[in-house]
PDB file of C-alpha atoms in Angstrom:
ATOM      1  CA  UNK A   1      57.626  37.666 154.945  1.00 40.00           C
ATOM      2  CA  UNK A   2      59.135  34.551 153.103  1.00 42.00           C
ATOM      3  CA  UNK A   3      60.482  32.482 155.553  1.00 39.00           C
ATOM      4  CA  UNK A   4      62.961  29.322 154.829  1.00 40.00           C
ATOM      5  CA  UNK A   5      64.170  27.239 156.784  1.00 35.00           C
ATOM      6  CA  UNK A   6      67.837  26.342 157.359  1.00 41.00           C
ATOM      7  CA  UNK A   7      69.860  24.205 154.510  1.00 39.00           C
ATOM      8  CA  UNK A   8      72.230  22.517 156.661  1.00 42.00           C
ATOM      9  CA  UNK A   9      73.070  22.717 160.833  1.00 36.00           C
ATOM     10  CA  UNK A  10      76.325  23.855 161.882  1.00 43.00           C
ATOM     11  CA  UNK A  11      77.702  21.432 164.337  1.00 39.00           C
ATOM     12  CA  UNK A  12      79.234  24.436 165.903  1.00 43.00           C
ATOM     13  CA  UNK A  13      76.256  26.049 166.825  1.00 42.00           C
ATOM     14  CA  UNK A  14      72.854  24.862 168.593  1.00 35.00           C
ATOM     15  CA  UNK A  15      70.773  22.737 166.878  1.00 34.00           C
ATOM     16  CA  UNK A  16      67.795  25.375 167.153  1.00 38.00           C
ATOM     17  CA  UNK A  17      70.549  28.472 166.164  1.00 48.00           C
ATOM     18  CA  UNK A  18      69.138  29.739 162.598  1.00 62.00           C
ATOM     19  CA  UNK A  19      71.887  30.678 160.428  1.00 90.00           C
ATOM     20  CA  UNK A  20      71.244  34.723 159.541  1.00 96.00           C
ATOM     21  CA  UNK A  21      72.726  34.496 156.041  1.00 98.00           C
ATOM     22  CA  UNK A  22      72.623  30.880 153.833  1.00 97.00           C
ATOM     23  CA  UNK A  23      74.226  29.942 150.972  1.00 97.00           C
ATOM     24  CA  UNK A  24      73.089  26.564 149.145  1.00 97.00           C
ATOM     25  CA  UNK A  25      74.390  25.099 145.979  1.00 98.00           C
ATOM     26  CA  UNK A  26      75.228  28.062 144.352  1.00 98.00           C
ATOM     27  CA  UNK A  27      76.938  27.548 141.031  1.00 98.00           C
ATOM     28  CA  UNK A  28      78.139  30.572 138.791  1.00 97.00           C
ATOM     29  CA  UNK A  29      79.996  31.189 135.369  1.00 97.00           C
ATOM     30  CA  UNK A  30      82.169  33.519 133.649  1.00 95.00           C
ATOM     31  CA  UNK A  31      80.819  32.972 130.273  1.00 94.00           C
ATOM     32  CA  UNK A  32      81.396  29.341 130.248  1.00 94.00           C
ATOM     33  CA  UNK A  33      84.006  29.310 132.475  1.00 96.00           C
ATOM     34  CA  UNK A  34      82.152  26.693 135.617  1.00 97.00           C
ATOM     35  CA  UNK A  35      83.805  29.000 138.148  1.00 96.00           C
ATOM     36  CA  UNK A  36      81.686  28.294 141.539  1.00 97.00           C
ATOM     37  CA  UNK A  37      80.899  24.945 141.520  1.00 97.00           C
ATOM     38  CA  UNK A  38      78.085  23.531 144.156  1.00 97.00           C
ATOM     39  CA  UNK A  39      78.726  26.065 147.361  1.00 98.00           C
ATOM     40  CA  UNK A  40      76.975  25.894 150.916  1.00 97.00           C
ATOM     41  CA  UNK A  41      77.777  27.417 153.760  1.00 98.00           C
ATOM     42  CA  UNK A  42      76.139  29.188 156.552  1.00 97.00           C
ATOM     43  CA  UNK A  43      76.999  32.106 158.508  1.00 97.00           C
ATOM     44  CA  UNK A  44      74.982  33.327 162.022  1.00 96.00           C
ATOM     45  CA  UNK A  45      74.563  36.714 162.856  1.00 96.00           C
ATOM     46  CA  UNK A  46      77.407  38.510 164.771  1.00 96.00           C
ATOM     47  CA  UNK A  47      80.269  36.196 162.841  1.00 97.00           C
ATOM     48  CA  UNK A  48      82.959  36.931 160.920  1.00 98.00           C
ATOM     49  CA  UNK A  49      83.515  34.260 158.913  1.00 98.00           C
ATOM     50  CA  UNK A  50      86.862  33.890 156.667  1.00 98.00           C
ATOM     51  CA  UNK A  51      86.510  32.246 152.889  1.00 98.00           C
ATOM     52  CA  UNK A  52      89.697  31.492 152.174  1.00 98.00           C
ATOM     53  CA  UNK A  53      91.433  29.429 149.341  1.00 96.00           C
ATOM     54  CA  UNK A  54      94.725  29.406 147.449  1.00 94.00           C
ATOM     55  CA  UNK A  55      94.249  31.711 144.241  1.00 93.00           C
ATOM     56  CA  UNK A  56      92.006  30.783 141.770  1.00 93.00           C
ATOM     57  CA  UNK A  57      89.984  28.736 144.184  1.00 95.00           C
ATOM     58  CA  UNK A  58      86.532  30.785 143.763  1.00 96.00           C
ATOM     59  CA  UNK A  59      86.230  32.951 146.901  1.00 97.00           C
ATOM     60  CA  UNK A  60      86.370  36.729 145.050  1.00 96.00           C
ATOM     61  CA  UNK A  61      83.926  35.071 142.485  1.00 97.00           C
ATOM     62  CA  UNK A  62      81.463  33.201 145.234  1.00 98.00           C
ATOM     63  CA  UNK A  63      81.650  36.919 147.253  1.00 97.00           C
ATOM     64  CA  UNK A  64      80.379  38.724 144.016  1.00 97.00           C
ATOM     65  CA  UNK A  65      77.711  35.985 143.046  1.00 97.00           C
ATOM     66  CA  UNK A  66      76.183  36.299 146.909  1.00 97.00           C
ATOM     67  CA  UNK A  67      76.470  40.282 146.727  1.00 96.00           C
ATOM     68  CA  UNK A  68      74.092  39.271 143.084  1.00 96.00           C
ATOM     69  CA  UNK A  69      76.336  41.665 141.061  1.00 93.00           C
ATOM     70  CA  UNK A  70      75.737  39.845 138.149  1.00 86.00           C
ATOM     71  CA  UNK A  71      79.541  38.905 136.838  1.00 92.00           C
ATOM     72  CA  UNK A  72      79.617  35.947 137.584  1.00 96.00           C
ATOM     73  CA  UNK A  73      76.354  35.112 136.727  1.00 96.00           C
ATOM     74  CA  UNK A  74      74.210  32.836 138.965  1.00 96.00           C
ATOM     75  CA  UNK A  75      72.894  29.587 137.254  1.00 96.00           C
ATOM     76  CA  UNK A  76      71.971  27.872 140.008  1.00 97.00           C
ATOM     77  CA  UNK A  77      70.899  27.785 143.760  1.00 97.00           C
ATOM     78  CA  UNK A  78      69.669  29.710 146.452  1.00 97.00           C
ATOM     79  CA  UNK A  79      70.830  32.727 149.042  1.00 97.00           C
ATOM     80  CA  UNK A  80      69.445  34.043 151.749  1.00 97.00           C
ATOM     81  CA  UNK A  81      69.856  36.524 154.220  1.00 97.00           C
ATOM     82  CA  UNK A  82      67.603  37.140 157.296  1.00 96.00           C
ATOM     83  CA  UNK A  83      65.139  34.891 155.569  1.00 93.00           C
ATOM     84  CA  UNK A  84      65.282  37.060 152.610  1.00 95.00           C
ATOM     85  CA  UNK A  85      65.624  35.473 149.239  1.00 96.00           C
ATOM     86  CA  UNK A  86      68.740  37.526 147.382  1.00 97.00           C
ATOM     87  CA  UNK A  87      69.378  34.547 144.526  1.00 96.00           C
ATOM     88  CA  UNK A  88      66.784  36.199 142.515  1.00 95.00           C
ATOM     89  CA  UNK A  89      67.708  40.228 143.163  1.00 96.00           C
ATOM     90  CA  UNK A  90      69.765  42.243 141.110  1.00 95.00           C
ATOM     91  CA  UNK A  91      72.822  44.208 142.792  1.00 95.00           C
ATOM     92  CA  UNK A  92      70.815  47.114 144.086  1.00 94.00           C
ATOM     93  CA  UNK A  93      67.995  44.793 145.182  1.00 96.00           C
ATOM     94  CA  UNK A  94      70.089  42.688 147.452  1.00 96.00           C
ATOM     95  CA  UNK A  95      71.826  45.908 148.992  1.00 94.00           C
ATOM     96  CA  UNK A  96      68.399  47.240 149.622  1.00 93.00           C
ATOM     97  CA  UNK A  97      67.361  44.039 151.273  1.00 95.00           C
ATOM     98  CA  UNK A  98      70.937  44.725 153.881  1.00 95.00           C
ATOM     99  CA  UNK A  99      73.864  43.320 151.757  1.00 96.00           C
ATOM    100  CA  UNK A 100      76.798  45.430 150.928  1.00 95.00           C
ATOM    101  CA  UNK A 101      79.625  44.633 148.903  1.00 96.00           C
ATOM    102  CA  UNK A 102      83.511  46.193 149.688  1.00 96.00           C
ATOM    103  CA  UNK A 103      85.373  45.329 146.468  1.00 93.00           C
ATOM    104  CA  UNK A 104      89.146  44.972 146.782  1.00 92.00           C
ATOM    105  CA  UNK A 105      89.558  48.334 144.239  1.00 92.00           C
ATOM    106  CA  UNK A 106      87.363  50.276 147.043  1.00 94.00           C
ATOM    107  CA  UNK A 107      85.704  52.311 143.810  1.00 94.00           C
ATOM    108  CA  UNK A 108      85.708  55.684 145.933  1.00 97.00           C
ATOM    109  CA  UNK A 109      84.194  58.252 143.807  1.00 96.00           C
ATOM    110  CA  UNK A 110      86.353  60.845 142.384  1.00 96.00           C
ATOM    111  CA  UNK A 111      85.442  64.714 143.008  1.00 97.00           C
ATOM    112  CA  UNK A 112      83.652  64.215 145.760  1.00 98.00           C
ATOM    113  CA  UNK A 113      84.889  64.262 149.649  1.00 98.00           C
ATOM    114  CA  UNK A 114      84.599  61.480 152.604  1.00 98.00           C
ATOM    115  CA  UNK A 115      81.740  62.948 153.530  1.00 98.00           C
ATOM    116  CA  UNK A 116      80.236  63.430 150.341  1.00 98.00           C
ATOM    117  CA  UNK A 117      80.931  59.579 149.581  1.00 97.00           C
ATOM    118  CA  UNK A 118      79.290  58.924 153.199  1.00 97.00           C
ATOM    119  CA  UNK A 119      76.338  61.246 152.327  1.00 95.00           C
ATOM    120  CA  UNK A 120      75.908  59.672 149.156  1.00 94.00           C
ATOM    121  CA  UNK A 121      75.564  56.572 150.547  1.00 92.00           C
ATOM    122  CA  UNK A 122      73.707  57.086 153.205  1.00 89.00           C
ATOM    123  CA  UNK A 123      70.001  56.172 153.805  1.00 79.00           C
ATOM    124  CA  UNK A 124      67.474  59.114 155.050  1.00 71.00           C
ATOM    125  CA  UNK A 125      67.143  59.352 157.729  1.00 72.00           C
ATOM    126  CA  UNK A 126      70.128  56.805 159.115  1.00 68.00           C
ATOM    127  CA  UNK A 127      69.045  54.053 161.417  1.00 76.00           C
ATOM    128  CA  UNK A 128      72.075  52.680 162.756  1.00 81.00           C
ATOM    129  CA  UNK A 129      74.795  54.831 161.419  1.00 89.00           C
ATOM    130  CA  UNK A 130      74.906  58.621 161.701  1.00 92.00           C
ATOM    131  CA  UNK A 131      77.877  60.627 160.093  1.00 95.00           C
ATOM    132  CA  UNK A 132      78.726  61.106 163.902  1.00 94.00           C
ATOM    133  CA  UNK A 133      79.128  57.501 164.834  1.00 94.00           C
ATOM    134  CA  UNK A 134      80.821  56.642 161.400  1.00 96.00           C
ATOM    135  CA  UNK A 135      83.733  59.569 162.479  1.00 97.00           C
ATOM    136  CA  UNK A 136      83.846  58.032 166.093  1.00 96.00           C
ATOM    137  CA  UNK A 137      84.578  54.386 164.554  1.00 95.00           C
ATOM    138  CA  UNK A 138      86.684  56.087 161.871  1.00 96.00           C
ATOM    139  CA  UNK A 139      88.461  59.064 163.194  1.00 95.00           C
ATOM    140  CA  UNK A 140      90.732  59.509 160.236  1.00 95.00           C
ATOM    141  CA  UNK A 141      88.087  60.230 158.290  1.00 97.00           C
ATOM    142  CA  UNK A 142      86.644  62.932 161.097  1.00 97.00           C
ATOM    143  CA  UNK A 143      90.074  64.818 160.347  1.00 97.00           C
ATOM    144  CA  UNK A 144      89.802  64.311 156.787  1.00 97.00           C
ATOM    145  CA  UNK A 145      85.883  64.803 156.368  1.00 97.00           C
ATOM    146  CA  UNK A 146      86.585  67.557 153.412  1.00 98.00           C
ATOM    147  CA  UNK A 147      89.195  66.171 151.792  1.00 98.00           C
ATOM    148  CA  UNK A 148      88.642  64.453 148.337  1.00 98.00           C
ATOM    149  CA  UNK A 149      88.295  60.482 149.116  1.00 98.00           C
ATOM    150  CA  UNK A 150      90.627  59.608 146.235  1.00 97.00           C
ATOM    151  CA  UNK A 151      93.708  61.449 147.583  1.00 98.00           C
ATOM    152  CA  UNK A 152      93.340  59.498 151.204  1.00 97.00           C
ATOM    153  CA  UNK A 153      96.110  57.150 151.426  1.00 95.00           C
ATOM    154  CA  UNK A 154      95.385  52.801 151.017  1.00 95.00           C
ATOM    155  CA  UNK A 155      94.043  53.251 154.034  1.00 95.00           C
ATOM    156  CA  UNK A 156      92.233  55.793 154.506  1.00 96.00           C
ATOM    157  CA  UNK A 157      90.277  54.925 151.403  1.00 97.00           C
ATOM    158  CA  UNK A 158      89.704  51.511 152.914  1.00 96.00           C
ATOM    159  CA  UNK A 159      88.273  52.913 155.863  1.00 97.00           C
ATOM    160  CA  UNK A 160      85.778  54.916 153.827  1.00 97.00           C
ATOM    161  CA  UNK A 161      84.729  52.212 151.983  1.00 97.00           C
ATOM    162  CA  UNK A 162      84.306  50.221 154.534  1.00 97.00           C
ATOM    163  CA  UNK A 163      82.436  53.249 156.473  1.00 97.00           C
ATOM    164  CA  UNK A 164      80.188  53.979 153.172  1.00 96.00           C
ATOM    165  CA  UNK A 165      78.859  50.251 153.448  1.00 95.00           C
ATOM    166  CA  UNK A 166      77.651  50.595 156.802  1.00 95.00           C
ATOM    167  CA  UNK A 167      76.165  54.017 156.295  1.00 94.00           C
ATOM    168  CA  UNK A 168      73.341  52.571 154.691  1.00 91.00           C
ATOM    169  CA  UNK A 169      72.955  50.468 157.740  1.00 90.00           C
ATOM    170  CA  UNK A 170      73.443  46.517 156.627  1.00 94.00           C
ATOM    171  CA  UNK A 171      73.273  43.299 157.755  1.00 95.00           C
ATOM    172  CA  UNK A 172      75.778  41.504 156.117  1.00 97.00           C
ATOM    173  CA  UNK A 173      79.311  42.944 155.298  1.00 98.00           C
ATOM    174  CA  UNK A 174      81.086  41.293 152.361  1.00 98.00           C
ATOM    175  CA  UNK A 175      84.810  42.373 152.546  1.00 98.00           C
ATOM    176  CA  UNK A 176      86.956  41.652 149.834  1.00 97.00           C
ATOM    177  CA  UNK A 177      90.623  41.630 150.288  1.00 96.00           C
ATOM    178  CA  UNK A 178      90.621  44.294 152.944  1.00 96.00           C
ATOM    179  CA  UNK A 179      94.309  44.322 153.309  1.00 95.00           C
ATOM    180  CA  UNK A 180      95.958  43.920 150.087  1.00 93.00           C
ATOM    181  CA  UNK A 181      98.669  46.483 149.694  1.00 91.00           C
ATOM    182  CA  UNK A 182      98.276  48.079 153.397  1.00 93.00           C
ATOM    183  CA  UNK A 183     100.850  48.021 156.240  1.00 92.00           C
ATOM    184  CA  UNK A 184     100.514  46.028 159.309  1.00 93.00           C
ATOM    185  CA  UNK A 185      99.902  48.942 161.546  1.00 93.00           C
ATOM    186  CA  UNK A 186      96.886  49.974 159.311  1.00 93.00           C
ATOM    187  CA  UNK A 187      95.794  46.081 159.183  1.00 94.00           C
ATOM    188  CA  UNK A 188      95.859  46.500 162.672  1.00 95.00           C
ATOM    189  CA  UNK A 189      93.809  49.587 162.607  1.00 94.00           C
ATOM    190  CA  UNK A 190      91.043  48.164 160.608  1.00 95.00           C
ATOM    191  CA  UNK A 191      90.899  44.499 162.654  1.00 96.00           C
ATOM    192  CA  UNK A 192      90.607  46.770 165.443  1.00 95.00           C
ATOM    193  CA  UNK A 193      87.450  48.509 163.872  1.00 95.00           C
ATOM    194  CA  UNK A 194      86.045  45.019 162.705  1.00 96.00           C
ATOM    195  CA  UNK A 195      86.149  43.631 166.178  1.00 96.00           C
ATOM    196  CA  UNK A 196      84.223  47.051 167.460  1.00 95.00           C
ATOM    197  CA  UNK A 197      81.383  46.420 164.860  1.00 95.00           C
ATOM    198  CA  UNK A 198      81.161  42.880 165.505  1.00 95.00           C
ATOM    199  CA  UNK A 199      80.501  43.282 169.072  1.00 95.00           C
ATOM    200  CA  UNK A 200      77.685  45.972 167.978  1.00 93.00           C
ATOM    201  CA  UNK A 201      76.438  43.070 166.273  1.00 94.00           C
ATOM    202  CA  UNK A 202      77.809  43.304 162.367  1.00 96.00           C
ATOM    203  CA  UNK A 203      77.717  39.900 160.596  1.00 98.00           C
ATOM    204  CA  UNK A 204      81.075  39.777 158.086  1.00 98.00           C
ATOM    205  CA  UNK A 205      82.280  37.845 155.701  1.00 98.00           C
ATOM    206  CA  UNK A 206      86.040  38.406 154.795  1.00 97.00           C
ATOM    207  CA  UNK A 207      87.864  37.089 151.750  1.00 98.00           C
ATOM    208  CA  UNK A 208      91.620  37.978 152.594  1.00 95.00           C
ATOM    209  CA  UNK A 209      95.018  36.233 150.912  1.00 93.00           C
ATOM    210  CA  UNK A 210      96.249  37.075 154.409  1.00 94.00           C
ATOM    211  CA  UNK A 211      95.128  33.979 155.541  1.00 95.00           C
ATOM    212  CA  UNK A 212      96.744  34.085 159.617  1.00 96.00           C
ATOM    213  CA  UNK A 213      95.746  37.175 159.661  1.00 96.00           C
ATOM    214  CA  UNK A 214      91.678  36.327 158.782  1.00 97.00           C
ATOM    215  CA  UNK A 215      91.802  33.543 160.831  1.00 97.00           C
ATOM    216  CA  UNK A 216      92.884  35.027 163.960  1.00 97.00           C
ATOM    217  CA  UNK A 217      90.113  37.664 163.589  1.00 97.00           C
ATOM    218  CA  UNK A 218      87.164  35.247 162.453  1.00 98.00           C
ATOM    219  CA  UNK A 219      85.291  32.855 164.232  1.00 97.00           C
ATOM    220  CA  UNK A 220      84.197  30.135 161.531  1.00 97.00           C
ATOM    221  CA  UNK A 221      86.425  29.466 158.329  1.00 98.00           C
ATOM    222  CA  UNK A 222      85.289  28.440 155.436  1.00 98.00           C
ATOM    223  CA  UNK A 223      88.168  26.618 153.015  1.00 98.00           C
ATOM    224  CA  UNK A 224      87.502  26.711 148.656  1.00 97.00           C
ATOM    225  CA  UNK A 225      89.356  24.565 146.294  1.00 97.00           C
ATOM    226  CA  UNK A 226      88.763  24.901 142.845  1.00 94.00           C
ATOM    227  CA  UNK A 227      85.002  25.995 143.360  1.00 94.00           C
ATOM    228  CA  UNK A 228      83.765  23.889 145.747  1.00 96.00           C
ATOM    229  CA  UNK A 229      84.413  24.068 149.784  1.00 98.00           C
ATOM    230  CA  UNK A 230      86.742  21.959 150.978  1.00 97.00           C
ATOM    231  CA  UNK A 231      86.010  22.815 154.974  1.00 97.00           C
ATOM    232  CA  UNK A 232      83.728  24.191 157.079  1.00 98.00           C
ATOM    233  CA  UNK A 233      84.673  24.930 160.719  1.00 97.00           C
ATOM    234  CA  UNK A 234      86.388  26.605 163.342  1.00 98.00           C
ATOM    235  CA  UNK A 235      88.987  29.069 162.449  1.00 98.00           C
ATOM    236  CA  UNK A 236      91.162  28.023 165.347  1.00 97.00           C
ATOM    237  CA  UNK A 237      90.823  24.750 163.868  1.00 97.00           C
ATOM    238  CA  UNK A 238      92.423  25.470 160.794  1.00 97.00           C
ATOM    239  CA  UNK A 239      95.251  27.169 162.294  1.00 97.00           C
ATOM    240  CA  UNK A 240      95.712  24.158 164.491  1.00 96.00           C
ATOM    241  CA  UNK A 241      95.960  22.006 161.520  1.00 96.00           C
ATOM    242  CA  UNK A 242      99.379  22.763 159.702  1.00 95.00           C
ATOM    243  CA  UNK A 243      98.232  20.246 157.062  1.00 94.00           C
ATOM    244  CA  UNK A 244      95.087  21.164 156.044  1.00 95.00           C
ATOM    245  CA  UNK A 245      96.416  25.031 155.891  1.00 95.00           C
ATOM    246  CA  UNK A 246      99.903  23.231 153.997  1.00 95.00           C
ATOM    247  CA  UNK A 247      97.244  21.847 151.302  1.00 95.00           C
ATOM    248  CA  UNK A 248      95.268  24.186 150.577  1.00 95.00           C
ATOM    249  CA  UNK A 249      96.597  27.326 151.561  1.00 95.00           C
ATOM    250  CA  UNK A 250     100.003  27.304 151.079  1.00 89.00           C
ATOM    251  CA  UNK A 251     101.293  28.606 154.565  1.00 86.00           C
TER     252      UNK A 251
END
């Protein structure tokens, strides 16, 4: 097993805490549009951390480069989760290795059901996640297990996607606006389901314009601004500090 060591400490954390997923100096490009410009941050298992920017800022694009999905493309540095390189993977490689990517258009597959989506996803035979436990964290789906996954509402389809990433029983859970278009009560539903995995365990990563929202449910923030990060802390921190959320996020 490759082993590296940490890039940076978080002051928030013990001096001896290894941080489970590490991203150093990563710098990526749409074509030659500099997009991701010089990112580190850490995250330790068990977190959710928010990445959170005004738009424009880099978060959807730094989410995609550490999920190694190719657009943007990498140029430069190094990521790491559970002392796994990923900076060198392709996209399947890195979900193998425990990664797994919920883009904000949720890409269920059309023609099959939500538990066909599940099944397809799933590893053989499941670890962690058994199409039992996913219904138990996800009744919905339970009641809707035969119904086609494109015909659930906003939802419901989040749910499934979010359920289909942790069928195949990863590490690291890379959620990209989770909330966009969705009514409170739903939001509610799914922080609700968040906070149940993380206490199994589940390290997350949330990109969210909801910024209040994201911060109330993560534990570390981590602030973009034009590509690079502007702050690295506490979550309560930042909504303690109505200037630095005034500057650069606009609430």
């Amino acid at each position: 097993m490759t082993v590296k060591p940490d890039f940076t400490r978080d002051a928030n954390k013990a001096a001896t805490a290894p941080a489970y997923f590490s991203v150093h100096d990563i710098h990526a490009y749409y074509g030659e549009s500099y997009i991701v410009q010089g990112v580190s941050f850490n995250v330790h298992e068990g977190e959710i951390l928010a990445l959170l920017g005004r738009n424009g800022a880099g978060k959807t694009s730094t989410l995609r480069a550490c999920a190694r999905v190719g657009d943007p493309e990498l140029k430069h540095g190094e990521i790491w989760l559970d002392h796994q390189p990923l900076h060198n993977m392709k996209a399947h490689e890195a979900a193998q290795a425990g990664l797994g990517l919920v883009p904000e258009d949720r890409r269920i597959i059309a023609g099959l059901t939500v538990e066909e989506n599940l099944k397809l996803a799933q590893i053989a035979p499941p670890i962690g996640w058994s199409l039992e436990r996913l219904y138990e964290l996800f009744p919905r789906l339970g009641e809707r297990r035969k119904q086609e996954g494109v015909t659930l509402s906003g939802g419901e389809q989040q749910m499934l996607a979010i359920a289909r990433a942790l069928a195949r029983d990863v590490k690291l859970l890379l959620l990209d606006e989770p909330y966009e278009g969705l009514a409170p009560v739903i939001v509610d539903e799914i922080e609700k389901t968040l906070i149940e995995i993380r206490k199994l365990g589940m390290t997350t990563i949330l990109v969210e314009q909801n910024a209040v929202r994201a911060l109330e449910l993560s534990d570390r923030a981590v602030i973009l601004d034009t590509g690079g990060v502007v702050f690295d802390g506490l979550a309560s921190e930042v909504l303690s500090d109505e200037k630095l959320r005034a500057e650069y996020l606009a609430i």
